Amino acid sequence: MQTSIDPAEAEALARDAADPLAPLREEFLIPPHGDGEQVYFCGNSLGLQPRGVRAALLDELDDWHRLAVEAHFRGRHPWMPYHEELRAPLAELAGALPHEVVAMNSLTVNLHLLLVSFYRPTRERHAILIEKHAFPSDRYAVASQIRFHGHDPAEALIELDGDEAGGAISEAAIARALDQHGARIALVLLPGVQYLTGQAFDLAAISALARARGCAIGFDLAHAIGNLPLALHDSGADFAVWCSYKYLNAGPGAVAGCFVHERHAQAALPRFAGWWGHDPATRFQMGPQFHATPGADGWQLSNPPILALAPLRASLELFRRAGMARLREKSVALTGWFEALIRERLDDVLAIVTPREPARRGCQLSLRVKGPRDAGRRLHEHLHARGIIVDWREPDILRAAPVPLYNRHIDCLRFVRAVQDWAAHGR
Ligand SMILES: *Cc1c(COP(=O)(O)O)cnc(C)c1O
């Protein structure tokens, strides 16, 4: 019998044993694979279910049963101020003041609501600057807003292409675009972390560039919140939006969030209003005039979906326990170890397109599969059959996200070995 001990295995197990955040994995339901568990590297797409979610949901169902309408005030987590319970942990993750954030709607809805307020086109200045490979929903949203205001996206939508190897966009390229077009740009919309390349952007530097040229600046943080520590207030951005089903682990279609900078808290901006954005002190006088709640709350439309917020409350509790600084510290180490292993063992199979500098990425590595056109799809299928869950983006990108809340070094090694196997036999 021949046994070959992989030295990386001992190292992975030692690193996992020494990880102070390792117990957090127990707080998640890891999908099964055969007699074991999946290697789940898809937290960038749908985060895993925290164990506490089921109880949090059942609490609300019980309160609905026992208290019905009175649960608005007497529930264990009273429904009337329910979103208030989410404010502190969300503000912490966003790096914002409490009244700068609110949990509501879904990401694209929030993007539209904030574009109504912050995209204020004039005849001379009506363009929007986005990235060329923006997430489709963001592109649809801004193009439709441009049309809604009577302009033509063919002229008014400026798309910034990646200028670095792998498709990343340098800060210099953003500065050049703003130098060239700044006077006609009304609004800049960029991601915190680019969904395809995994590139992280410097929100403060970009905000300063945009604001120096008189442009409003908003960020889509779908792939950034819960992945990177954020400092939205200090960044000076006008607004930001995010969803909660990726790194925030709040479940499919979870209630999203948004940030509106304090300097707009009392501003008389145009907005699409609803009763839940009305000042709560006088909301139930049911008067005909809308008086906005100061801060992000003033953008709410409807009374919050409690059954959809309960998982978010359970999930944010885990972030509060872990602390974003400690999660990030683990994340840098985990993704760095994963990257080194890929470079060492898979150089002929995978090219890493995500920037190398830890400051320019979160936990996700985007991997371009070398070889014939359908190699990537076949590798993806090979991994999936072995319980290694990564996601596949046409034409040739695998995205693998070791999430520090529940992934381990041994998961990274299982991925690398399965790819080695495929390269040696299956390819
Ligand atoms: C995931 C994601 C979305 C999803 O939008 P929903 O409104 O939540 O469906 C939008 N934009 C970006 C950049 C994303 O990564």
XYZ file of C-alpha atoms and ligand atoms in Angstrom:
442
model
C 0.000 0.000 0.000
C 1.286 3.395 -0.899
C 0.415 6.456 1.142
C 1.522 9.868 0.101
C 1.138 12.565 2.681
C 0.545 15.956 1.165
C 2.474 18.477 3.287
C -0.142 21.100 2.423
C -2.732 18.977 4.189
C -0.916 19.127 7.505
C -0.480 22.840 7.035
C -4.153 23.392 6.199
C -5.276 21.411 9.241
C -2.830 23.245 11.503
C -3.997 26.632 10.223
C -7.639 25.662 10.716
C -6.929 24.383 14.234
C -5.252 27.683 15.116
C -8.062 29.816 13.655
C -9.859 31.709 16.444
C -12.919 32.148 14.175
C -13.200 28.430 13.332
C -16.124 27.850 15.763
C -18.308 30.196 13.664
C -18.589 27.490 11.012
C -20.789 25.596 13.484
C -23.281 28.445 13.284
C -23.986 27.621 9.618
C -25.774 24.770 7.888
C -23.216 23.372 5.449
C -24.873 21.563 2.505
C -24.225 17.811 2.588
C -22.313 15.903 -0.070
C -22.416 12.113 0.204
C -21.454 11.288 3.785
C -19.639 14.571 4.162
C -20.088 18.230 3.405
C -19.726 20.365 0.335
C -16.830 22.695 -0.175
C -19.019 25.749 -0.553
C -17.219 28.576 -2.346
C -20.356 30.300 -3.610
C -20.974 32.702 -0.729
C -20.444 35.518 -3.238
C -23.670 34.397 -4.871
C -25.815 32.991 -2.042
C -24.443 32.860 1.491
C -25.151 29.788 3.619
C -27.989 29.594 6.108
C -27.119 30.594 9.675
C -28.508 28.046 12.144
C -30.309 30.826 13.988
C -32.522 31.667 11.009
C -35.083 28.924 11.575
C -35.728 29.963 15.183
C -35.835 33.642 14.227
C -38.525 32.869 11.644
C -40.492 30.627 13.992
C -40.484 33.393 16.636
C -42.249 35.683 14.195
C -44.720 32.993 13.133
C -45.504 32.326 16.807
C -45.929 36.010 17.572
C -48.231 36.323 14.588
C -50.212 33.374 15.949
C -50.373 34.481 19.598
C -50.441 38.240 19.283
C -51.556 38.930 15.720
C -51.885 42.685 15.246
C -50.557 43.357 18.727
C -47.189 41.904 17.769
C -46.493 45.276 16.197
C -45.908 46.518 19.757
C -45.769 43.486 22.037
C -43.861 40.924 19.976
C -40.506 39.643 21.197
C -39.089 41.796 18.435
C -41.895 44.318 17.998
C -42.741 44.699 14.322
C -43.336 48.432 14.394
C -39.708 49.339 15.136
C -38.332 46.045 13.728
C -35.927 47.667 11.279
C -34.432 49.603 14.189
C -32.928 46.363 15.497
C -30.964 46.046 12.279
C -29.673 49.591 12.261
C -26.649 49.309 14.565
C -25.170 46.141 13.033
C -25.776 47.419 9.488
C -24.210 50.789 10.281
C -21.228 48.935 11.708
C -20.780 46.857 8.531
C -21.253 49.867 6.277
C -18.989 52.139 8.306
C -21.831 54.604 8.558
C -23.726 56.631 11.137
C -26.865 54.833 12.340
C -29.260 57.188 10.566
C -27.325 56.858 7.292
C -28.479 53.242 6.724
C -31.729 51.370 6.418
C -32.720 47.807 5.453
C -35.438 47.820 2.792
C -36.578 46.466 -0.593
C -34.133 44.758 -2.929
C -30.926 46.092 -4.413
C -32.192 47.181 -7.823
C -35.264 48.824 -6.288
C -33.041 50.791 -3.910
C -30.778 51.764 -6.785
C -33.735 53.206 -8.669
C -35.049 55.033 -5.594
C -31.686 56.651 -4.962
C -31.128 57.485 -8.625
C -34.418 59.382 -8.462
C -32.827 61.536 -5.780
C -29.205 61.700 -6.886
C -29.308 61.574 -10.684
C -30.372 65.159 -11.365
C -29.537 65.616 -15.032
C -29.356 69.040 -16.641
C -28.948 69.864 -20.316
C -25.188 70.317 -19.961
C -24.605 67.626 -17.370
C -26.658 64.499 -17.822
C -24.211 61.623 -18.351
C -23.685 58.652 -16.033
C -20.286 56.986 -15.726
C -20.302 53.240 -15.007
C -17.950 50.351 -15.763
C -18.216 48.596 -19.071
C -18.763 45.207 -17.458
C -21.208 46.405 -14.834
C -23.665 43.859 -13.447
C -26.512 43.850 -15.980
C -29.173 44.997 -13.515
C -27.150 48.120 -12.698
C -26.717 48.890 -16.359
C -30.412 48.387 -17.078
C -31.263 50.635 -14.137
C -29.060 53.553 -15.169
C -29.917 53.290 -18.880
C -33.626 53.306 -18.056
C -33.171 56.322 -15.761
C -31.358 58.162 -18.543
C -34.262 57.444 -20.902
C -36.789 58.354 -18.222
C -35.222 61.826 -18.111
C -35.479 62.142 -21.887
C -31.853 61.464 -22.769
C -30.237 58.786 -24.891
C -27.984 56.163 -23.268
C -26.012 55.925 -26.528
C -24.714 59.399 -25.755
C -25.247 59.752 -22.006
C -24.005 56.394 -20.686
C -20.214 56.423 -20.443
C -18.719 52.973 -19.877
C -15.246 52.603 -18.460
C -13.318 49.577 -19.707
C -10.707 47.669 -17.698
C -7.175 48.883 -18.449
C -5.222 46.280 -16.476
C -4.411 42.657 -17.213
C -7.377 40.572 -16.064
C -9.829 43.394 -16.715
C -9.291 45.471 -13.546
C -9.835 49.227 -13.731
C -7.036 51.439 -12.400
C -7.733 54.564 -10.386
C -5.771 56.444 -13.047
C -8.286 55.316 -15.680
C -11.167 56.572 -13.524
C -9.352 59.895 -13.062
C -8.747 60.162 -16.833
C -12.413 59.498 -17.618
C -13.438 62.171 -15.134
C -10.879 64.616 -16.568
C -12.164 63.974 -20.051
C -15.931 63.866 -19.414
C -16.374 65.257 -15.871
C -18.191 68.427 -16.910
C -20.993 66.431 -18.504
C -21.178 63.648 -15.908
C -24.071 64.007 -13.463
C -23.413 60.770 -11.600
C -20.750 58.091 -11.169
C -21.856 54.575 -10.195
C -19.168 51.998 -9.433
C -18.981 48.752 -7.458
C -17.247 48.251 -4.129
C -16.041 44.873 -5.403
C -16.484 44.020 -9.085
C -18.601 40.875 -9.329
C -16.707 39.280 -12.216
C -13.054 40.167 -11.571
C -13.245 40.414 -7.780
C -11.429 43.767 -7.884
C -12.023 45.985 -4.827
C -12.208 49.745 -5.338
C -11.022 52.549 -3.061
C -14.343 54.195 -2.277
C -12.839 57.280 -0.631
C -10.400 57.966 -3.486
C -13.102 57.551 -6.138
C -15.577 59.675 -4.192
C -12.992 62.460 -3.927
C -12.273 62.296 -7.678
C -15.961 62.408 -8.583
C -16.930 65.127 -6.138
C -13.999 67.327 -7.188
C -15.640 67.441 -10.627
C -19.113 68.117 -9.330
C -20.455 64.606 -9.974
C -22.715 62.721 -7.590
C -21.153 59.405 -6.547
C -22.912 56.164 -5.623
C -21.628 52.649 -5.013
C -23.080 49.201 -5.529
C -21.786 47.164 -2.604
C -23.441 43.836 -3.482
C -20.063 42.060 -3.387
C -18.436 44.309 -0.810
C -20.662 44.387 2.273
C -19.783 41.604 4.688
C -16.697 40.923 2.576
C -14.597 44.021 3.233
C -14.620 46.489 6.106
C -16.315 49.626 4.772
C -16.088 53.272 5.783
C -18.938 54.758 3.798
C -19.444 57.858 5.903
C -15.784 58.870 5.695
C -15.631 57.995 1.994
C -17.887 60.949 1.291
C -20.035 58.955 -1.158
C -23.542 60.316 -1.685
C -25.258 56.944 -1.535
C -24.728 53.195 -1.685
C -26.911 50.130 -2.133
C -26.384 46.446 -1.432
C -28.174 43.119 -1.264
C -28.145 40.810 1.751
C -28.173 37.321 0.255
C -24.494 37.212 -0.773
C -21.920 37.760 1.990
C -24.632 38.802 4.470
C -26.161 35.290 4.413
C -29.731 36.490 4.874
C -31.271 34.082 2.359
C -32.616 34.141 -1.198
C -34.097 37.497 -2.142
C -33.298 38.861 1.329
C -34.142 42.438 2.240
C -31.450 44.731 0.858
C -30.007 47.942 2.285
C -28.901 51.409 1.426
C -26.768 54.280 2.664
C -27.443 57.979 2.257
C -24.714 60.312 3.461
C -25.551 62.456 6.480
C -25.158 65.670 4.467
C -28.365 64.732 2.626
C -30.275 63.773 5.781
C -32.416 66.916 5.741
C -32.053 67.800 2.070
C -35.154 68.559 0.016
C -34.226 66.082 -2.713
C -36.813 64.814 -5.165
C -37.876 61.346 -4.166
C -40.536 58.732 -4.677
C -42.272 58.701 -1.318
C -44.287 56.174 0.666
C -45.837 56.244 4.099
C -42.984 54.419 5.837
C -40.614 57.219 4.855
C -42.846 59.709 6.636
C -41.673 61.070 9.965
C -42.798 58.350 12.444
C -43.817 60.985 15.009
C -46.740 62.028 12.805
C -47.057 59.080 10.384
C -50.235 57.771 11.969
C -52.010 61.083 11.828
C -52.443 59.922 8.231
C -52.240 63.477 6.869
C -52.048 64.303 3.165
C -48.607 65.982 3.219
C -45.422 63.904 3.193
C -42.811 64.874 5.784
C -39.653 62.848 5.235
C -37.930 61.174 8.151
C -34.439 62.675 8.269
C -31.755 60.258 7.045
C -31.908 57.033 5.063
C -35.244 56.076 6.693
C -36.897 58.812 4.660
C -36.478 56.696 1.520
C -38.564 53.789 2.875
C -41.814 53.138 1.064
C -43.691 50.343 2.777
C -43.947 48.767 6.171
C -41.147 46.206 6.402
C -41.564 42.485 5.545
C -40.938 40.988 8.967
C -40.648 37.368 7.760
C -37.973 38.470 5.310
C -36.112 40.580 7.864
C -35.899 37.861 10.527
C -33.075 35.957 8.729
C -31.132 39.192 8.306
C -31.416 39.877 12.028
C -30.100 36.380 12.813
C -27.264 36.738 10.339
C -26.135 40.191 11.451
C -25.812 38.823 14.976
C -22.998 36.560 13.719
C -21.157 39.502 12.171
C -21.501 41.353 15.451
C -19.960 38.391 17.278
C -17.136 37.883 14.807
C -16.275 41.530 14.130
C -15.523 42.654 10.594
C -11.872 43.474 11.402
C -11.217 39.916 12.591
C -13.112 38.441 9.641
C -11.055 40.503 7.236
C -7.817 39.433 8.910
C -8.785 35.781 8.448
C -10.018 36.463 4.928
C -6.718 37.991 3.791
C -4.832 34.987 5.160
C -7.265 32.402 3.758
C -7.501 33.851 0.253
C -3.727 34.496 0.240
C -3.055 30.853 1.107
C -5.538 29.710 -1.543
C -3.899 31.954 -4.134
C -0.386 30.671 -3.338
C -1.572 27.066 -3.659
C -3.238 27.764 -7.015
C -0.119 29.463 -8.381
C 2.074 26.643 -7.154
C -0.019 23.716 -8.374
C -2.440 24.849 -11.031
C -0.437 27.279 -13.106
C -1.076 25.324 -16.308
C -4.835 25.124 -15.672
C -5.967 28.367 -14.053
C -4.984 32.022 -14.404
C -5.992 34.307 -11.553
C -7.608 37.455 -12.923
C -8.333 39.075 -9.534
C -5.710 41.665 -8.492
C -2.877 40.251 -6.374
C -2.713 43.009 -3.769
C -4.932 42.111 -0.785
C -6.077 45.735 -0.590
C -7.537 45.429 -4.098
C -9.720 42.375 -3.537
C -12.033 40.708 -1.045
C -12.190 36.964 -0.468
C -13.168 35.989 -4.035
C -10.667 34.790 -6.630
C -11.783 34.835 -10.244
C -10.050 32.079 -12.181
C -9.782 31.927 -15.936
C -9.690 28.348 -17.165
C -6.916 27.815 -19.713
C -7.388 25.515 -22.649
C -10.110 24.804 -25.191
C -13.346 26.707 -25.178
C -15.463 24.276 -23.168
C -12.697 23.378 -20.674
C -14.096 25.706 -18.020
C -17.589 24.355 -18.238
C -16.288 20.779 -18.013
C -14.063 21.627 -15.044
C -17.044 23.241 -13.353
C -19.061 20.051 -13.841
C -16.189 17.913 -12.534
C -15.964 20.024 -9.373
C -19.710 20.073 -8.866
C -19.892 16.279 -9.049
C -17.314 16.187 -6.224
C -19.294 18.542 -4.029
C -17.067 21.540 -4.719
C -19.361 24.441 -5.391
C -17.948 27.372 -7.325
C -19.752 29.425 -9.899
C -19.288 29.615 -13.580
C -19.544 32.709 -15.745
C -19.405 32.463 -19.511
C -17.151 32.305 -21.355
C -14.286 31.112 -19.130
C -14.422 32.373 -15.520
C -14.784 30.318 -12.344
C -15.394 32.337 -9.221
C -14.323 30.814 -5.917
C -14.978 32.675 -2.683
C -13.501 31.285 0.546
C -15.769 33.039 3.035
C -14.061 33.536 6.406
C -17.267 32.942 8.396
C -17.534 29.313 7.334
C -14.718 28.257 4.987
C -11.459 26.596 5.989
C -7.975 26.074 4.593
C -8.779 22.408 4.052
C -11.618 23.480 1.731
C -9.087 25.371 -0.413
C -6.891 22.296 -0.571
C -9.838 20.069 -1.576
C -10.587 22.445 -4.436
C -6.960 22.479 -5.616
C -6.666 18.694 -5.479
C -9.886 18.192 -7.393
C -8.624 20.503 -10.150
C -5.279 18.654 -10.178
C -7.191 15.391 -10.546
C -9.157 16.762 -13.479
C -6.012 18.078 -15.174
C -4.265 14.728 -14.729
C -7.129 12.431 -15.735
C -10.400 13.998 -16.702
C -9.325 16.842 -18.937
C -26.095 40.535 -7.060
C -26.095 41.867 -7.696
C -27.284 42.515 -8.014
C -28.611 41.826 -7.798
O -29.687 42.708 -7.834
P -31.072 42.305 -7.115
O -31.858 43.546 -7.247
O -30.736 41.925 -5.715
O -31.652 41.145 -7.849
C -27.220 43.781 -8.587
N -26.032 44.372 -8.815
C -24.854 43.779 -8.511
C -23.563 44.460 -8.775
C -24.855 42.505 -7.957
O -23.705 41.881 -7.695
